[in-house]
């Protein structure tokens, strides 16, 4: 310290003048820094001075961070140089602070090769967008790297580079979400997630930011969509079918509020409904899980009598009504409650699974096979998992009558549980017995606890339960029962909500432990909303009816993606309708005549047939005459009557987007005038033809706001009021055609007609505000919607006035299933004509 | 086991075949009192309607009864284009003249056979009306085109089959037609009967396999209300057993006999396969 050069002294002095604290710290650091040589010390002091001059706090952070940085990196110059680079920007203090704090970690985990890369990425981002850089340097290096060193950081930031260049997406928006997405789903999920986010961002900044924060419903469903495994929601129907097959009753399947961050997904039950997570690891586990949970409902895990016994034995009172929490039952086990829970569940699950085995052949062997295959990964959970597996193997052998096959370590105390007469109370007693002498290690970690369950099984106490009354339930009068029913249903929905929201009824101790789960409570509330809305409550009615949408980029449907709201068209314009009627009076007259001429009034006999009901006398005479004349005529001498059934129903679906409001290039009004006239003539013609028909229009803004305007229903008479509504048709918003087609298809459901036609009247390609400029997206979706309609026995046909339509309609509707009208003025006349031609 | 229809193979023979004394009746396992009902109705010559799902044994029952009663059986499978001429008869040209040819119903009426109109709802309503006069006290068949009518042979009996719930909305028998019949309800046989049937139809099946097959079939029937037009029939089970006895593995046999013919719905097929796997894959 004696040999400090003049330069060092000077530098120290100027530091002292700037900040006394930094001066003291610098003095303390000098001995360590001197190992690197006098030049380094000088450079460092200069840097510290410059940073202090730039900002007191920035310099302070630099000096403060030096000790650790130097200790870990055993260098000074490289990171000092990096820190100085911040000086080119104003107000970078927060970033410098983050940089210095993360330096030791960066050197520690990324090494000398990785650290410069880490700094480089951050500095580049800082240059582009200060907030992004600041956030980057303040994100712990470990989070950025995701246990993969610098490769992990690059993996995380490379998509951001691309998104920045293509979509001007900032790292600050993307980073926190991306880290979580990678933790949950792995690196490959980042790009699709971010791409979708950039699309949404274009639709609206607030929505986009919520998406990236993983707070919006959209981002959660996007995440869940990318989870690997067996998608429960998509296979709800199959699972319901299987339950009905095996248990011969229906079960109420609900979506649980599970999200990937909550750890291992379980199928849970509250004694009434099954709560399915969005995704299970595989099909086998999913099937085992629903069978198991349904078994718990069916085989007395919620029987009031048994619950009562348990509570009484524990010295507690069973609540008379409402949901019952398991918590009081476990309280007396204190810190060790998870161990008891595991043992109790092992016993009751074994009992349930043996009962299920009697209904579902080979259930136990499947459970065992799945259990063997999925061997638990967590070491602490293994003893419990193995114990459960052994109990299943033992039960399997015993039920087969194969006493020799029972594993040696099968606990004979479990035997009574294999009997069909065993109850929950027996399981409780045996569990207590096992617990008393248990040598299994206590469990305190929630993850260990969750891992200890065999595939398909789940913590039984996850939800508050509804007790099932026994057979001896007192008979009530019908009215009384109904009222009761209503009341309890009202309660239900509340309870369910709570149940779904809290993700279960965890005991206090456990709640503390799984507190990390509840961090995402905002997210779970979102999921909850999604679960609730389709139930047809008021909110649901507002939101409309959900339809899937086809995403060609991923080659799959996005479930409940589009929401269609059905509404009547508010505007009506009788004057306009009358005017149009007058304007097209001649055309209408012609049309009606044509229709009458085409209308078959009697059964048309077909003559000169090779077979038939009757002899065609003329043909027969000719035949006989020719025969006698020595010719060899064909014996086509029958006639046959054929009934032509006019078994047609048609929906005219008009595109009512903004574009129809444009003025016609050739003058003479707007496109909407021709559309009104066309629809009007169509309706008038249909009255003449006599086929069932409905008229509707559609417009959209974003996927959750597709309006379907009903103008005339199938069974609604064609009145002047309907005519006025047609006169008042106008354009608004965009064209999400697929959703409208799906809704129109659904509306055909009640129509009993052999031939069903969906006539689409359009003026342009399908597009919407949130298609991210990707035209192909809605094209492909519309194509799929058309395919779905065809599969439902409906023939979609598109009439368009977009002269460019040849470029896209063949792909969507298929050749021959569309018509492009080159002259918009011909639309009113053509529309009914086309229909008549189609229905022939 | 020989029956009238099976005696000569590969050679056309008349639709009217009088059962021979040496004929053995086709195998039929009674589900209830249907045999007694049929015999009683036959004694009084009352027309009979067999109601029940496809493949539950209606046709087999009738074959059995016809053989037991030693009456020839004339079967007409009804279809959409079946007209009254197809039942009663029509004029044909032969050489330079027209010749009347009796339809199967007329021939049965004349010869005292049992005439079986299978799936009568499929036929057009105008053709079902011709049977009206035959099915009440008059027992007459009028041949409008010839301006004649025939009093039915005293042994003649009309039997129709009818599958309720099959395209119910569009096609149903008129009440006036339905009420002329004694109706026997058929359903899929109970478990034990079904096991017997399969064991009998496909000799040499192990009882264990038969048990599993029947159990799987019964489970599969629960899917009927989920978009299956028809439930898994006893016939399908017999087919599956046949495929197994021909050497196919049980799951595949069930798949080709019980699932694939029944549905194109992927989800339903998957659910059914799940049933079969559970039963056959230990």
PDB file of C-alpha atoms in Angstrom, chain A residues 360-481:
ATOM      1  CA  UNK A 360     -63.408 -53.222 -15.553  1.00  0.00           C
ATOM      2  CA  UNK A 361     -61.596 -56.364 -16.612  1.00  0.00           C
ATOM      3  CA  UNK A 362     -57.826 -56.252 -16.227  1.00  0.00           C
ATOM      4  CA  UNK A 363     -57.897 -52.850 -14.562  1.00  0.00           C
ATOM      5  CA  UNK A 364     -55.422 -53.854 -11.874  1.00  0.00           C
ATOM      6  CA  UNK A 365     -52.991 -55.355 -14.336  1.00  0.00           C
ATOM      7  CA  UNK A 366     -53.091 -52.171 -16.354  1.00  0.00           C
ATOM      8  CA  UNK A 367     -52.537 -50.097 -13.259  1.00  0.00           C
ATOM      9  CA  UNK A 368     -49.633 -52.298 -12.292  1.00  0.00           C
ATOM     10  CA  UNK A 369     -48.118 -52.198 -15.754  1.00  0.00           C
ATOM     11  CA  UNK A 370     -48.400 -48.412 -15.848  1.00  0.00           C
ATOM     12  CA  UNK A 371     -46.926 -48.223 -12.362  1.00  0.00           C
ATOM     13  CA  UNK A 372     -43.942 -50.302 -13.374  1.00  0.00           C
ATOM     14  CA  UNK A 373     -43.419 -48.274 -16.496  1.00  0.00           C
ATOM     15  CA  UNK A 374     -43.565 -44.891 -14.812  1.00  0.00           C
ATOM     16  CA  UNK A 375     -41.186 -45.622 -11.942  1.00  0.00           C
ATOM     17  CA  UNK A 376     -40.972 -42.501  -9.852  1.00  0.00           C
ATOM     18  CA  UNK A 377     -38.063 -40.180 -10.398  1.00  0.00           C
ATOM     19  CA  UNK A 378     -37.823 -38.589  -6.975  1.00  0.00           C
ATOM     20  CA  UNK A 379     -35.802 -40.718  -4.630  1.00  0.00           C
ATOM     21  CA  UNK A 380     -37.698 -39.659  -1.498  1.00  0.00           C
ATOM     22  CA  UNK A 381     -41.009 -40.618  -3.006  1.00  0.00           C
ATOM     23  CA  UNK A 382     -39.875 -44.023  -4.105  1.00  0.00           C
ATOM     24  CA  UNK A 383     -40.562 -46.022  -0.909  1.00  0.00           C
ATOM     25  CA  UNK A 384     -44.213 -44.908  -0.956  1.00  0.00           C
ATOM     26  CA  UNK A 385     -44.562 -45.506  -4.647  1.00  0.00           C
ATOM     27  CA  UNK A 386     -43.071 -48.978  -4.369  1.00  0.00           C
ATOM     28  CA  UNK A 387     -45.286 -49.803  -1.404  1.00  0.00           C
ATOM     29  CA  UNK A 388     -48.327 -48.892  -3.446  1.00  0.00           C
ATOM     30  CA  UNK A 389     -47.085 -50.909  -6.380  1.00  0.00           C
ATOM     31  CA  UNK A 390     -46.486 -53.948  -4.183  1.00  0.00           C
ATOM     32  CA  UNK A 391     -49.969 -53.622  -2.733  1.00  0.00           C
ATOM     33  CA  UNK A 392     -51.405 -53.645  -6.249  1.00  0.00           C
ATOM     34  CA  UNK A 393     -49.322 -56.651  -7.244  1.00  0.00           C
ATOM     35  CA  UNK A 394     -50.431 -58.478  -4.125  1.00  0.00           C
ATOM     36  CA  UNK A 395     -54.075 -57.630  -4.687  1.00  0.00           C
ATOM     37  CA  UNK A 396     -53.823 -58.779  -8.268  1.00  0.00           C
ATOM     38  CA  UNK A 397     -52.437 -62.147  -7.224  1.00  0.00           C
ATOM     39  CA  UNK A 398     -54.955 -62.577  -4.422  1.00  0.00           C
ATOM     40  CA  UNK A 399     -57.935 -61.702  -6.608  1.00  0.00           C
ATOM     41  CA  UNK A 400     -56.731 -64.237  -9.136  1.00  0.00           C
ATOM     42  CA  UNK A 401     -56.592 -66.799  -6.360  1.00  0.00           C
ATOM     43  CA  UNK A 402     -52.887 -67.130  -6.849  1.00  0.00           C
ATOM     44  CA  UNK A 403     -51.628 -67.091  -3.262  1.00  0.00           C
ATOM     45  CA  UNK A 404     -48.120 -68.032  -4.350  1.00  0.00           C
ATOM     46  CA  UNK A 405     -47.884 -64.955  -6.549  1.00  0.00           C
ATOM     47  CA  UNK A 406     -48.303 -62.562  -3.629  1.00  0.00           C
ATOM     48  CA  UNK A 407     -45.053 -60.638  -3.135  1.00  0.00           C
ATOM     49  CA  UNK A 408     -43.275 -61.393   0.118  1.00  0.00           C
ATOM     50  CA  UNK A 409     -43.371 -57.760   1.180  1.00  0.00           C
ATOM     51  CA  UNK A 410     -47.108 -57.448   0.679  1.00  0.00           C
ATOM     52  CA  UNK A 411     -48.538 -56.266   3.982  1.00  0.00           C
ATOM     53  CA  UNK A 412     -51.187 -58.798   5.065  1.00  0.00           C
ATOM     54  CA  UNK A 413     -53.001 -56.033   6.937  1.00  0.00           C
ATOM     55  CA  UNK A 414     -54.175 -54.746   3.573  1.00  0.00           C
ATOM     56  CA  UNK A 415     -56.020 -57.955   2.788  1.00  0.00           C
ATOM     57  CA  UNK A 416     -59.437 -56.948   4.133  1.00  0.00           C
ATOM     58  CA  UNK A 417     -59.467 -54.070   1.675  1.00  0.00           C
ATOM     59  CA  UNK A 418     -59.736 -56.473  -1.235  1.00  0.00           C
ATOM     60  CA  UNK A 419     -63.204 -57.486  -0.123  1.00  0.00           C
ATOM     61  CA  UNK A 420     -66.086 -55.812  -1.910  1.00  0.00           C
ATOM     62  CA  UNK A 421     -67.674 -55.061   1.449  1.00  0.00           C
ATOM     63  CA  UNK A 422     -64.726 -53.007   2.683  1.00  0.00           C
ATOM     64  CA  UNK A 423     -65.475 -49.349   3.297  1.00  0.00           C
ATOM     65  CA  UNK A 424     -63.647 -46.088   3.567  1.00  0.00           C
ATOM     66  CA  UNK A 425     -63.739 -46.472   7.317  1.00  0.00           C
ATOM     67  CA  UNK A 426     -61.880 -49.791   7.046  1.00  0.00           C
ATOM     68  CA  UNK A 427     -59.274 -48.103   4.917  1.00  0.00           C
ATOM     69  CA  UNK A 428     -58.947 -45.381   7.550  1.00  0.00           C
ATOM     70  CA  UNK A 429     -58.496 -47.881  10.340  1.00  0.00           C
ATOM     71  CA  UNK A 430     -55.935 -49.901   8.445  1.00  0.00           C
ATOM     72  CA  UNK A 431     -54.102 -46.759   7.453  1.00  0.00           C
ATOM     73  CA  UNK A 432     -53.848 -45.721  11.100  1.00  0.00           C
ATOM     74  CA  UNK A 433     -52.561 -49.142  11.906  1.00  0.00           C
ATOM     75  CA  UNK A 434     -49.930 -48.917   9.175  1.00  0.00           C
ATOM     76  CA  UNK A 435     -49.061 -45.415  10.260  1.00  0.00           C
ATOM     77  CA  UNK A 436     -48.457 -46.475  13.858  1.00  0.00           C
ATOM     78  CA  UNK A 437     -45.701 -48.851  12.870  1.00  0.00           C
ATOM     79  CA  UNK A 438     -44.563 -47.140   9.740  1.00  0.00           C
ATOM     80  CA  UNK A 439     -40.887 -47.124   8.995  1.00  0.00           C
ATOM     81  CA  UNK A 440     -41.332 -45.006   5.902  1.00  0.00           C
ATOM     82  CA  UNK A 441     -39.569 -41.685   6.055  1.00  0.00           C
ATOM     83  CA  UNK A 442     -41.759 -38.645   6.762  1.00  0.00           C
ATOM     84  CA  UNK A 443     -42.669 -36.563   3.776  1.00  0.00           C
ATOM     85  CA  UNK A 444     -42.600 -32.807   3.930  1.00  0.00           C
ATOM     86  CA  UNK A 445     -41.973 -31.817   0.355  1.00  0.00           C
ATOM     87  CA  UNK A 446     -45.067 -31.294  -1.785  1.00  0.00           C
ATOM     88  CA  UNK A 447     -43.351 -32.527  -4.893  1.00  0.00           C
ATOM     89  CA  UNK A 448     -42.295 -35.725  -3.199  1.00  0.00           C
ATOM     90  CA  UNK A 449     -45.831 -36.120  -1.961  1.00  0.00           C
ATOM     91  CA  UNK A 450     -47.251 -35.729  -5.435  1.00  0.00           C
ATOM     92  CA  UNK A 451     -44.710 -38.071  -6.966  1.00  0.00           C
ATOM     93  CA  UNK A 452     -45.568 -40.864  -4.595  1.00  0.00           C
ATOM     94  CA  UNK A 453     -48.848 -41.659  -6.309  1.00  0.00           C
ATOM     95  CA  UNK A 454     -49.198 -44.421  -8.838  1.00  0.00           C
ATOM     96  CA  UNK A 455     -50.292 -43.327 -12.315  1.00  0.00           C
ATOM     97  CA  UNK A 456     -53.989 -42.603 -12.258  1.00  0.00           C
ATOM     98  CA  UNK A 457     -54.197 -42.217  -8.512  1.00  0.00           C
ATOM     99  CA  UNK A 458     -54.346 -38.807  -6.929  1.00  0.00           C
ATOM    100  CA  UNK A 459     -54.272 -37.179  -3.501  1.00  0.00           C
ATOM    101  CA  UNK A 460     -57.735 -37.901  -2.224  1.00  0.00           C
ATOM    102  CA  UNK A 461     -57.904 -34.873  -0.009  1.00  0.00           C
ATOM    103  CA  UNK A 462     -57.282 -32.472  -2.834  1.00  0.00           C
ATOM    104  CA  UNK A 463     -60.814 -31.117  -2.748  1.00  0.00           C
ATOM    105  CA  UNK A 464     -63.511 -30.569  -0.237  1.00  0.00           C
ATOM    106  CA  UNK A 465     -66.033 -33.293  -0.799  1.00  0.00           C
ATOM    107  CA  UNK A 466     -69.763 -33.725  -0.953  1.00  0.00           C
ATOM    108  CA  UNK A 467     -70.953 -36.630   1.102  1.00  0.00           C
ATOM    109  CA  UNK A 468     -73.196 -39.117  -0.628  1.00  0.00           C
ATOM    110  CA  UNK A 469     -76.289 -40.100   1.225  1.00  0.00           C
ATOM    111  CA  UNK A 470     -76.930 -43.801   1.625  1.00  0.00           C
ATOM    112  CA  UNK A 471     -79.772 -45.739   0.032  1.00  0.00           C
ATOM    113  CA  UNK A 472     -82.006 -45.044   3.007  1.00  0.00           C
ATOM    114  CA  UNK A 473     -82.415 -41.415   2.074  1.00  0.00           C
ATOM    115  CA  UNK A 474     -85.860 -40.325   3.203  1.00  0.00           C
ATOM    116  CA  UNK A 475     -88.382 -40.002   0.422  1.00  0.00           C
ATOM    117  CA  UNK A 476     -89.461 -36.481  -0.198  1.00  0.00           C
ATOM    118  CA  UNK A 477     -92.411 -35.104  -1.990  1.00  0.00           C
ATOM    119  CA  UNK A 478     -91.684 -34.211  -5.544  1.00  0.00           C
ATOM    120  CA  UNK A 479     -92.020 -30.507  -5.002  1.00  0.00           C
ATOM    121  CA  UNK A 480     -89.886 -30.525  -1.920  1.00  0.00           C
ATOM    122  CA  UNK A 481     -87.214 -32.513  -3.645  1.00  0.00           C
TER     123      UNK A 481
END
